[in-house]
């Protein structure tokens, strides 16, 4: 059970390898022993031992020599989601926002410098999306992510940039820290974040931050749609008012539950 140092932190190598295998199975959509061994740079014998250990603990399943992630992870995921305080109070406002706008409403929570999609609701005209609950995104190119960043301290934002960078997703993505900080200041002033084809071409989004009773920003709620429907007063006035209202409802309910 070897240990290694990683940026000043001690980690257990066997656990690191097991986590790499779990991620690899997701990325490969299932794989055999040889594929896994190649993917995580270990011998076939070691890969087989790890996979059998994970199988014995219901983390993976195996059919005809091909391994896949097991449904036990679904049980864990559902547990984590239901334990999240924001999710508990955001479901109804999220569904209401989707119904009232006809668009796609999404909830993102902050975790380790990323934005994690926790829930979504589709209105009558909502766009199709491959984004699934649990998916991680960089914070700088979504409206929800920027709403979160805008209400973090400058030191926290710089740490996110140093750790994850500002990778380019489209030609509209902000990739310079100075430009990002300028926009974050504007977001704080108006209480609303906009995204205009910064993650996905032709998609515009509006989002507002959600603060925990302690005052810390923990999530953001937003609505997204095609540029053809997200423009003019609807994009700049109507939707921001609605999104702010829903975020406020979530915050108030969280505060009442904490009192």
PDB file of C-alpha atoms in Angstrom:
ATOM      1  CA  UNK A   1       0.000   0.000   0.000  1.00  0.00           C
ATOM      2  CA  UNK A   2       2.418   2.679  -1.186  1.00  0.00           C
ATOM      3  CA  UNK A   3       2.069   6.353  -0.431  1.00  0.00           C
ATOM      4  CA  UNK A   4       3.132   9.330  -2.518  1.00  0.00           C
ATOM      5  CA  UNK A   5       3.315  13.080  -2.115  1.00  0.00           C
ATOM      6  CA  UNK A   6       1.045  15.194  -4.340  1.00  0.00           C
ATOM      7  CA  UNK A   7       1.404  18.971  -3.927  1.00  0.00           C
ATOM      8  CA  UNK A   8       2.158  18.554  -0.258  1.00  0.00           C
ATOM      9  CA  UNK A   9      -0.567  15.977   0.358  1.00  0.00           C
ATOM     10  CA  UNK A  10       0.007  12.294   1.095  1.00  0.00           C
ATOM     11  CA  UNK A  11      -2.051   9.920  -1.026  1.00  0.00           C
ATOM     12  CA  UNK A  12      -2.425   6.127  -1.082  1.00  0.00           C
ATOM     13  CA  UNK A  13      -1.316   4.780  -4.451  1.00  0.00           C
ATOM     14  CA  UNK A  14      -3.646   1.781  -4.453  1.00  0.00           C
ATOM     15  CA  UNK A  15      -6.660   4.039  -3.882  1.00  0.00           C
ATOM     16  CA  UNK A  16      -5.416   6.391  -6.605  1.00  0.00           C
ATOM     17  CA  UNK A  17      -5.200   3.460  -9.039  1.00  0.00           C
ATOM     18  CA  UNK A  18      -8.655   2.197  -8.112  1.00  0.00           C
ATOM     19  CA  UNK A  19     -10.093   5.672  -8.759  1.00  0.00           C
ATOM     20  CA  UNK A  20      -8.258   5.833 -12.097  1.00  0.00           C
ATOM     21  CA  UNK A  21      -9.822   2.525 -13.095  1.00  0.00           C
ATOM     22  CA  UNK A  22     -13.304   3.720 -12.165  1.00  0.00           C
ATOM     23  CA  UNK A  23     -12.822   6.880 -14.246  1.00  0.00           C
ATOM     24  CA  UNK A  24     -11.394   4.856 -17.122  1.00  0.00           C
ATOM     25  CA  UNK A  25     -14.410   2.537 -17.171  1.00  0.00           C
ATOM     26  CA  UNK A  26     -16.655   5.572 -17.485  1.00  0.00           C
ATOM     27  CA  UNK A  27     -14.552   7.162 -20.233  1.00  0.00           C
ATOM     28  CA  UNK A  28     -14.299   3.901 -22.188  1.00  0.00           C
ATOM     29  CA  UNK A  29     -17.941   2.965 -21.574  1.00  0.00           C
ATOM     30  CA  UNK A  30     -16.799  -0.380 -20.239  1.00  0.00           C
ATOM     31  CA  UNK A  31     -13.607  -2.261 -21.102  1.00  0.00           C
ATOM     32  CA  UNK A  32     -11.655  -5.493 -20.861  1.00  0.00           C
ATOM     33  CA  UNK A  33      -8.608  -6.086 -18.702  1.00  0.00           C
ATOM     34  CA  UNK A  34      -6.123  -5.237 -21.471  1.00  0.00           C
ATOM     35  CA  UNK A  35      -7.830  -1.939 -22.297  1.00  0.00           C
ATOM     36  CA  UNK A  36      -7.882  -0.930 -18.652  1.00  0.00           C
ATOM     37  CA  UNK A  37      -4.239  -1.917 -18.165  1.00  0.00           C
ATOM     38  CA  UNK A  38      -3.231   0.241 -21.130  1.00  0.00           C
ATOM     39  CA  UNK A  39      -5.437   3.147 -20.034  1.00  0.00           C
ATOM     40  CA  UNK A  40      -4.060   3.398 -16.484  1.00  0.00           C
ATOM     41  CA  UNK A  41      -0.520   2.208 -17.268  1.00  0.00           C
ATOM     42  CA  UNK A  42      -0.319  -1.002 -15.238  1.00  0.00           C
ATOM     43  CA  UNK A  43       0.258  -4.680 -15.923  1.00  0.00           C
ATOM     44  CA  UNK A  44      -2.636  -6.902 -16.989  1.00  0.00           C
ATOM     45  CA  UNK A  45      -2.212  -8.948 -13.827  1.00  0.00           C
ATOM     46  CA  UNK A  46      -2.525  -5.879 -11.594  1.00  0.00           C
ATOM     47  CA  UNK A  47      -5.457  -4.554 -13.582  1.00  0.00           C
ATOM     48  CA  UNK A  48      -7.237  -7.891 -13.223  1.00  0.00           C
ATOM     49  CA  UNK A  49      -6.636  -7.917  -9.450  1.00  0.00           C
ATOM     50  CA  UNK A  50      -7.987  -4.384  -9.069  1.00  0.00           C
ATOM     51  CA  UNK A  51     -11.039  -5.132 -11.202  1.00  0.00           C
ATOM     52  CA  UNK A  52     -11.876  -8.281  -9.252  1.00  0.00           C
ATOM     53  CA  UNK A  53     -11.534  -6.382  -5.978  1.00  0.00           C
ATOM     54  CA  UNK A  54     -13.846  -3.651  -7.265  1.00  0.00           C
ATOM     55  CA  UNK A  55     -16.264  -6.316  -8.490  1.00  0.00           C
ATOM     56  CA  UNK A  56     -16.314  -7.988  -5.094  1.00  0.00           C
ATOM     57  CA  UNK A  57     -17.311  -4.615  -3.598  1.00  0.00           C
ATOM     58  CA  UNK A  58     -20.048  -4.065  -6.214  1.00  0.00           C
ATOM     59  CA  UNK A  59     -18.264  -1.060  -7.748  1.00  0.00           C
ATOM     60  CA  UNK A  60     -17.985  -2.816 -11.117  1.00  0.00           C
ATOM     61  CA  UNK A  61     -19.709  -5.719 -12.836  1.00  0.00           C
ATOM     62  CA  UNK A  62     -18.332  -8.164 -15.383  1.00  0.00           C
ATOM     63  CA  UNK A  63     -20.022  -9.906 -18.314  1.00  0.00           C
ATOM     64  CA  UNK A  64     -18.018 -12.107 -20.686  1.00  0.00           C
ATOM     65  CA  UNK A  65     -14.732 -10.483 -19.707  1.00  0.00           C
ATOM     66  CA  UNK A  66     -15.953  -6.925 -20.108  1.00  0.00           C
ATOM     67  CA  UNK A  67     -16.157  -4.728 -17.024  1.00  0.00           C
ATOM     68  CA  UNK A  68     -18.604  -1.894 -16.432  1.00  0.00           C
ATOM     69  CA  UNK A  69     -19.473   0.376 -13.539  1.00  0.00           C
ATOM     70  CA  UNK A  70     -22.003  -1.210 -11.204  1.00  0.00           C
ATOM     71  CA  UNK A  71     -25.378   0.072 -10.079  1.00  0.00           C
ATOM     72  CA  UNK A  72     -24.106   0.416  -6.523  1.00  0.00           C
ATOM     73  CA  UNK A  73     -22.655   3.720  -7.715  1.00  0.00           C
ATOM     74  CA  UNK A  74     -26.189   4.807  -8.626  1.00  0.00           C
ATOM     75  CA  UNK A  75     -27.266   4.121  -5.056  1.00  0.00           C
ATOM     76  CA  UNK A  76     -24.377   6.228  -3.776  1.00  0.00           C
ATOM     77  CA  UNK A  77     -25.147   9.005  -6.244  1.00  0.00           C
ATOM     78  CA  UNK A  78     -28.793   9.166  -5.240  1.00  0.00           C
ATOM     79  CA  UNK A  79     -27.784   9.278  -1.595  1.00  0.00           C
ATOM     80  CA  UNK A  80     -25.363  12.145  -2.211  1.00  0.00           C
ATOM     81  CA  UNK A  81     -27.943  14.085  -4.221  1.00  0.00           C
ATOM     82  CA  UNK A  82     -30.686  13.742  -1.620  1.00  0.00           C
ATOM     83  CA  UNK A  83     -28.297  14.744   1.145  1.00  0.00           C
ATOM     84  CA  UNK A  84     -27.462  17.994  -0.638  1.00  0.00           C
ATOM     85  CA  UNK A  85     -29.337  20.871   0.989  1.00  0.00           C
ATOM     86  CA  UNK A  86     -29.568  22.943  -2.184  1.00  0.00           C
ATOM     87  CA  UNK A  87     -31.125  20.059  -4.129  1.00  0.00           C
ATOM     88  CA  UNK A  88     -33.757  19.575  -1.421  1.00  0.00           C
ATOM     89  CA  UNK A  89     -35.033  23.133  -1.814  1.00  0.00           C
ATOM     90  CA  UNK A  90     -34.367  23.703  -5.522  1.00  0.00           C
ATOM     91  CA  UNK A  91     -36.537  21.034  -7.137  1.00  0.00           C
ATOM     92  CA  UNK A  92     -39.821  22.929  -7.132  1.00  0.00           C
ATOM     93  CA  UNK A  93     -38.360  26.325  -8.179  1.00  0.00           C
ATOM     94  CA  UNK A  94     -36.371  24.590 -10.923  1.00  0.00           C
ATOM     95  CA  UNK A  95     -39.443  22.866 -12.349  1.00  0.00           C
ATOM     96  CA  UNK A  96     -41.477  26.079 -12.072  1.00  0.00           C
ATOM     97  CA  UNK A  97     -38.826  28.018 -13.977  1.00  0.00           C
ATOM     98  CA  UNK A  98     -38.745  25.435 -16.751  1.00  0.00           C
ATOM     99  CA  UNK A  99     -42.548  25.460 -17.040  1.00  0.00           C
ATOM    100  CA  UNK A 100     -42.821  29.259 -17.001  1.00  0.00           C
ATOM    101  CA  UNK A 101     -40.112  29.826 -19.609  1.00  0.00           C
ATOM    102  CA  UNK A 102     -40.528  26.701 -21.719  1.00  0.00           C
ATOM    103  CA  UNK A 103     -36.731  26.399 -21.651  1.00  0.00           C
ATOM    104  CA  UNK A 104     -34.102  24.252 -19.937  1.00  0.00           C
ATOM    105  CA  UNK A 105     -33.522  25.059 -16.251  1.00  0.00           C
ATOM    106  CA  UNK A 106     -30.355  23.837 -14.545  1.00  0.00           C
ATOM    107  CA  UNK A 107     -28.866  23.738 -11.069  1.00  0.00           C
ATOM    108  CA  UNK A 108     -25.097  23.676 -10.580  1.00  0.00           C
ATOM    109  CA  UNK A 109     -23.335  23.265  -7.247  1.00  0.00           C
ATOM    110  CA  UNK A 110     -19.791  24.280  -6.404  1.00  0.00           C
ATOM    111  CA  UNK A 111     -17.300  21.520  -5.642  1.00  0.00           C
ATOM    112  CA  UNK A 112     -13.492  21.573  -5.646  1.00  0.00           C
ATOM    113  CA  UNK A 113     -13.236  24.419  -8.136  1.00  0.00           C
ATOM    114  CA  UNK A 114     -15.719  22.914 -10.587  1.00  0.00           C
ATOM    115  CA  UNK A 115     -19.423  23.291 -11.203  1.00  0.00           C
ATOM    116  CA  UNK A 116     -21.341  20.019 -10.878  1.00  0.00           C
ATOM    117  CA  UNK A 117     -24.760  19.665 -12.504  1.00  0.00           C
ATOM    118  CA  UNK A 118     -27.062  18.506  -9.738  1.00  0.00           C
ATOM    119  CA  UNK A 119     -30.469  18.732 -11.418  1.00  0.00           C
ATOM    120  CA  UNK A 120     -32.283  19.975 -14.501  1.00  0.00           C
ATOM    121  CA  UNK A 121     -35.870  20.478 -15.645  1.00  0.00           C
ATOM    122  CA  UNK A 122     -37.098  20.750 -19.229  1.00  0.00           C
ATOM    123  CA  UNK A 123     -39.826  23.120 -20.361  1.00  0.00           C
ATOM    124  CA  UNK A 124     -42.079  22.612 -23.377  1.00  0.00           C
ATOM    125  CA  UNK A 125     -39.545  24.002 -25.871  1.00  0.00           C
ATOM    126  CA  UNK A 126     -36.349  23.019 -24.076  1.00  0.00           C
ATOM    127  CA  UNK A 127     -33.323  22.148 -26.167  1.00  0.00           C
ATOM    128  CA  UNK A 128     -31.993  18.603 -26.168  1.00  0.00           C
ATOM    129  CA  UNK A 129     -28.894  18.189 -24.039  1.00  0.00           C
ATOM    130  CA  UNK A 130     -26.454  15.405 -23.249  1.00  0.00           C
ATOM    131  CA  UNK A 131     -25.545  16.962 -19.901  1.00  0.00           C
ATOM    132  CA  UNK A 132     -26.305  14.600 -17.030  1.00  0.00           C
ATOM    133  CA  UNK A 133     -26.541  15.140 -13.272  1.00  0.00           C
ATOM    134  CA  UNK A 134     -23.085  14.684 -11.775  1.00  0.00           C
ATOM    135  CA  UNK A 135     -21.271  16.034 -14.814  1.00  0.00           C
ATOM    136  CA  UNK A 136     -18.491  18.502 -13.998  1.00  0.00           C
ATOM    137  CA  UNK A 137     -17.833  21.740 -15.846  1.00  0.00           C
ATOM    138  CA  UNK A 138     -15.261  24.494 -15.666  1.00  0.00           C
ATOM    139  CA  UNK A 139     -16.789  27.478 -13.921  1.00  0.00           C
ATOM    140  CA  UNK A 140     -15.613  30.216 -16.275  1.00  0.00           C
ATOM    141  CA  UNK A 141     -17.659  29.368 -19.355  1.00  0.00           C
ATOM    142  CA  UNK A 142     -21.173  28.768 -18.034  1.00  0.00           C
ATOM    143  CA  UNK A 143     -23.557  31.383 -16.648  1.00  0.00           C
ATOM    144  CA  UNK A 144     -24.050  29.352 -13.473  1.00  0.00           C
ATOM    145  CA  UNK A 145     -20.306  28.931 -13.061  1.00  0.00           C
ATOM    146  CA  UNK A 146     -19.634  32.635 -13.488  1.00  0.00           C
ATOM    147  CA  UNK A 147     -22.419  33.453 -11.025  1.00  0.00           C
ATOM    148  CA  UNK A 148     -20.599  31.278  -8.489  1.00  0.00           C
ATOM    149  CA  UNK A 149     -17.154  32.720  -9.250  1.00  0.00           C
ATOM    150  CA  UNK A 150     -18.451  36.284  -8.938  1.00  0.00           C
ATOM    151  CA  UNK A 151     -19.357  35.686  -5.307  1.00  0.00           C
ATOM    152  CA  UNK A 152     -16.143  33.959  -4.297  1.00  0.00           C
ATOM    153  CA  UNK A 153     -13.199  35.899  -2.914  1.00  0.00           C
ATOM    154  CA  UNK A 154     -10.493  37.022  -5.333  1.00  0.00           C
ATOM    155  CA  UNK A 155      -8.048  34.622  -3.685  1.00  0.00           C
ATOM    156  CA  UNK A 156     -10.467  31.724  -4.191  1.00  0.00           C
ATOM    157  CA  UNK A 157     -11.000  32.621  -7.847  1.00  0.00           C
ATOM    158  CA  UNK A 158      -7.261  32.864  -8.461  1.00  0.00           C
ATOM    159  CA  UNK A 159      -6.795  29.450  -6.872  1.00  0.00           C
ATOM    160  CA  UNK A 160      -9.416  28.007  -9.246  1.00  0.00           C
ATOM    161  CA  UNK A 161      -7.611  29.575 -12.213  1.00  0.00           C
ATOM    162  CA  UNK A 162      -4.203  28.329 -11.032  1.00  0.00           C
ATOM    163  CA  UNK A 163      -5.563  24.812 -10.500  1.00  0.00           C
ATOM    164  CA  UNK A 164      -7.842  24.369 -13.507  1.00  0.00           C
ATOM    165  CA  UNK A 165      -6.828  27.116 -15.917  1.00  0.00           C
ATOM    166  CA  UNK A 166      -9.217  28.864 -18.301  1.00  0.00           C
ATOM    167  CA  UNK A 167      -9.499  26.359 -21.165  1.00  0.00           C
ATOM    168  CA  UNK A 168     -11.151  27.450 -24.382  1.00  0.00           C
ATOM    169  CA  UNK A 169     -14.433  25.782 -25.333  1.00  0.00           C
ATOM    170  CA  UNK A 170     -15.630  28.071 -28.156  1.00  0.00           C
ATOM    171  CA  UNK A 171     -14.392  31.265 -29.766  1.00  0.00           C
ATOM    172  CA  UNK A 172     -16.493  33.190 -27.195  1.00  0.00           C
ATOM    173  CA  UNK A 173     -14.921  31.569 -24.110  1.00  0.00           C
ATOM    174  CA  UNK A 174     -13.087  33.928 -21.754  1.00  0.00           C
ATOM    175  CA  UNK A 175      -9.502  32.687 -21.522  1.00  0.00           C
ATOM    176  CA  UNK A 176      -7.756  35.699 -19.940  1.00  0.00           C
ATOM    177  CA  UNK A 177      -7.936  36.228 -16.170  1.00  0.00           C
ATOM    178  CA  UNK A 178      -8.120  40.038 -16.445  1.00  0.00           C
ATOM    179  CA  UNK A 179     -11.175  39.817 -18.697  1.00  0.00           C
ATOM    180  CA  UNK A 180     -12.771  37.271 -16.398  1.00  0.00           C
ATOM    181  CA  UNK A 181     -12.302  39.430 -13.282  1.00  0.00           C
ATOM    182  CA  UNK A 182     -13.800  42.401 -15.133  1.00  0.00           C
ATOM    183  CA  UNK A 183     -16.900  40.395 -15.992  1.00  0.00           C
ATOM    184  CA  UNK A 184     -17.180  38.965 -12.482  1.00  0.00           C
ATOM    185  CA  UNK A 185     -17.339  42.524 -11.115  1.00  0.00           C
ATOM    186  CA  UNK A 186     -20.209  43.315 -13.492  1.00  0.00           C
ATOM    187  CA  UNK A 187     -22.012  40.151 -12.399  1.00  0.00           C
ATOM    188  CA  UNK A 188     -21.749  41.153  -8.739  1.00  0.00           C
ATOM    189  CA  UNK A 189     -23.194  44.583  -9.521  1.00  0.00           C
ATOM    190  CA  UNK A 190     -26.251  43.300 -11.391  1.00  0.00           C
ATOM    191  CA  UNK A 191     -26.693  40.015  -9.486  1.00  0.00           C
ATOM    192  CA  UNK A 192     -27.039  38.065 -12.741  1.00  0.00           C
ATOM    193  CA  UNK A 193     -24.588  36.196 -14.958  1.00  0.00           C
ATOM    194  CA  UNK A 194     -24.946  35.758 -18.702  1.00  0.00           C
ATOM    195  CA  UNK A 195     -23.349  33.201 -20.982  1.00  0.00           C
ATOM    196  CA  UNK A 196     -23.432  33.758 -24.726  1.00  0.00           C
ATOM    197  CA  UNK A 197     -22.171  30.774 -26.718  1.00  0.00           C
ATOM    198  CA  UNK A 198     -19.203  30.431 -24.355  1.00  0.00           C
ATOM    199  CA  UNK A 199     -19.706  26.721 -23.759  1.00  0.00           C
ATOM    200  CA  UNK A 200     -21.974  25.752 -26.640  1.00  0.00           C
ATOM    201  CA  UNK A 201     -22.360  27.687 -29.879  1.00  0.00           C
ATOM    202  CA  UNK A 202     -25.827  29.120 -30.355  1.00  0.00           C
ATOM    203  CA  UNK A 203     -26.773  28.755 -26.689  1.00  0.00           C
ATOM    204  CA  UNK A 204     -27.439  31.594 -24.257  1.00  0.00           C
ATOM    205  CA  UNK A 205     -27.997  31.262 -20.526  1.00  0.00           C
ATOM    206  CA  UNK A 206     -28.972  33.428 -17.554  1.00  0.00           C
ATOM    207  CA  UNK A 207     -28.068  32.485 -13.972  1.00  0.00           C
ATOM    208  CA  UNK A 208     -28.156  33.730 -10.391  1.00  0.00           C
ATOM    209  CA  UNK A 209     -26.093  32.599  -7.398  1.00  0.00           C
ATOM    210  CA  UNK A 210     -27.466  30.710  -4.398  1.00  0.00           C
ATOM    211  CA  UNK A 211     -25.973  31.438  -0.985  1.00  0.00           C
ATOM    212  CA  UNK A 212     -26.027  29.167   2.049  1.00  0.00           C
ATOM    213  CA  UNK A 213     -27.333  30.611   5.338  1.00  0.00           C
ATOM    214  CA  UNK A 214     -23.686  31.312   6.235  1.00  0.00           C
ATOM    215  CA  UNK A 215     -23.425  33.640   3.237  1.00  0.00           C
ATOM    216  CA  UNK A 216     -21.110  31.386   1.237  1.00  0.00           C
ATOM    217  CA  UNK A 217     -22.047  30.909  -2.415  1.00  0.00           C
ATOM    218  CA  UNK A 218     -22.761  27.202  -2.881  1.00  0.00           C
ATOM    219  CA  UNK A 219     -24.659  26.916  -6.156  1.00  0.00           C
ATOM    220  CA  UNK A 220     -26.337  28.726  -9.028  1.00  0.00           C
ATOM    221  CA  UNK A 221     -29.625  28.301 -10.840  1.00  0.00           C
ATOM    222  CA  UNK A 222     -30.164  29.261 -14.457  1.00  0.00           C
ATOM    223  CA  UNK A 223     -32.153  28.913 -17.634  1.00  0.00           C
ATOM    224  CA  UNK A 224     -30.749  28.211 -21.112  1.00  0.00           C
ATOM    225  CA  UNK A 225     -32.065  28.340 -24.644  1.00  0.00           C
ATOM    226  CA  UNK A 226     -31.119  28.983 -28.270  1.00  0.00           C
ATOM    227  CA  UNK A 227     -29.993  32.458 -29.242  1.00  0.00           C
ATOM    228  CA  UNK A 228     -33.112  32.842 -31.409  1.00  0.00           C
ATOM    229  CA  UNK A 229     -35.303  32.827 -28.273  1.00  0.00           C
ATOM    230  CA  UNK A 230     -32.856  34.328 -25.801  1.00  0.00           C
ATOM    231  CA  UNK A 231     -32.608  37.931 -26.919  1.00  0.00           C
ATOM    232  CA  UNK A 232     -33.926  41.435 -26.365  1.00  0.00           C
ATOM    233  CA  UNK A 233     -35.897  42.281 -23.232  1.00  0.00           C
ATOM    234  CA  UNK A 234     -36.611  38.608 -22.608  1.00  0.00           C
ATOM    235  CA  UNK A 235     -32.905  37.818 -22.259  1.00  0.00           C
ATOM    236  CA  UNK A 236     -31.857  41.022 -20.507  1.00  0.00           C
ATOM    237  CA  UNK A 237     -34.867  41.781 -18.301  1.00  0.00           C
ATOM    238  CA  UNK A 238     -37.608  39.142 -18.030  1.00  0.00           C
ATOM    239  CA  UNK A 239     -35.492  36.017 -17.510  1.00  0.00           C
ATOM    240  CA  UNK A 240     -33.023  37.682 -15.100  1.00  0.00           C
ATOM    241  CA  UNK A 241     -35.932  38.803 -12.892  1.00  0.00           C
ATOM    242  CA  UNK A 242     -37.406  35.308 -12.879  1.00  0.00           C
ATOM    243  CA  UNK A 243     -34.071  33.609 -12.183  1.00  0.00           C
ATOM    244  CA  UNK A 244     -33.270  36.003  -9.325  1.00  0.00           C
ATOM    245  CA  UNK A 245     -36.694  35.354  -7.808  1.00  0.00           C
ATOM    246  CA  UNK A 246     -36.231  31.569  -7.899  1.00  0.00           C
ATOM    247  CA  UNK A 247     -32.759  31.821  -6.395  1.00  0.00           C
ATOM    248  CA  UNK A 248     -34.171  34.004  -3.625  1.00  0.00           C
ATOM    249  CA  UNK A 249     -36.906  31.449  -2.859  1.00  0.00           C
ATOM    250  CA  UNK A 250     -34.288  28.717  -2.494  1.00  0.00           C
ATOM    251  CA  UNK A 251     -32.133  30.875  -0.210  1.00  0.00           C
ATOM    252  CA  UNK A 252     -35.097  31.844   1.991  1.00  0.00           C
ATOM    253  CA  UNK A 253     -36.186  28.204   2.376  1.00  0.00           C
ATOM    254  CA  UNK A 254     -32.634  27.183   3.263  1.00  0.00           C
ATOM    255  CA  UNK A 255     -32.460  29.964   5.850  1.00  0.00           C
ATOM    256  CA  UNK A 256     -35.815  29.011   7.399  1.00  0.00           C
ATOM    257  CA  UNK A 257     -34.711  25.397   7.643  1.00  0.00           C
ATOM    258  CA  UNK A 258     -31.500  26.471   9.386  1.00  0.00           C
ATOM    259  CA  UNK A 259     -33.288  28.681  11.957  1.00  0.00           C
TER     260      UNK A 259
END
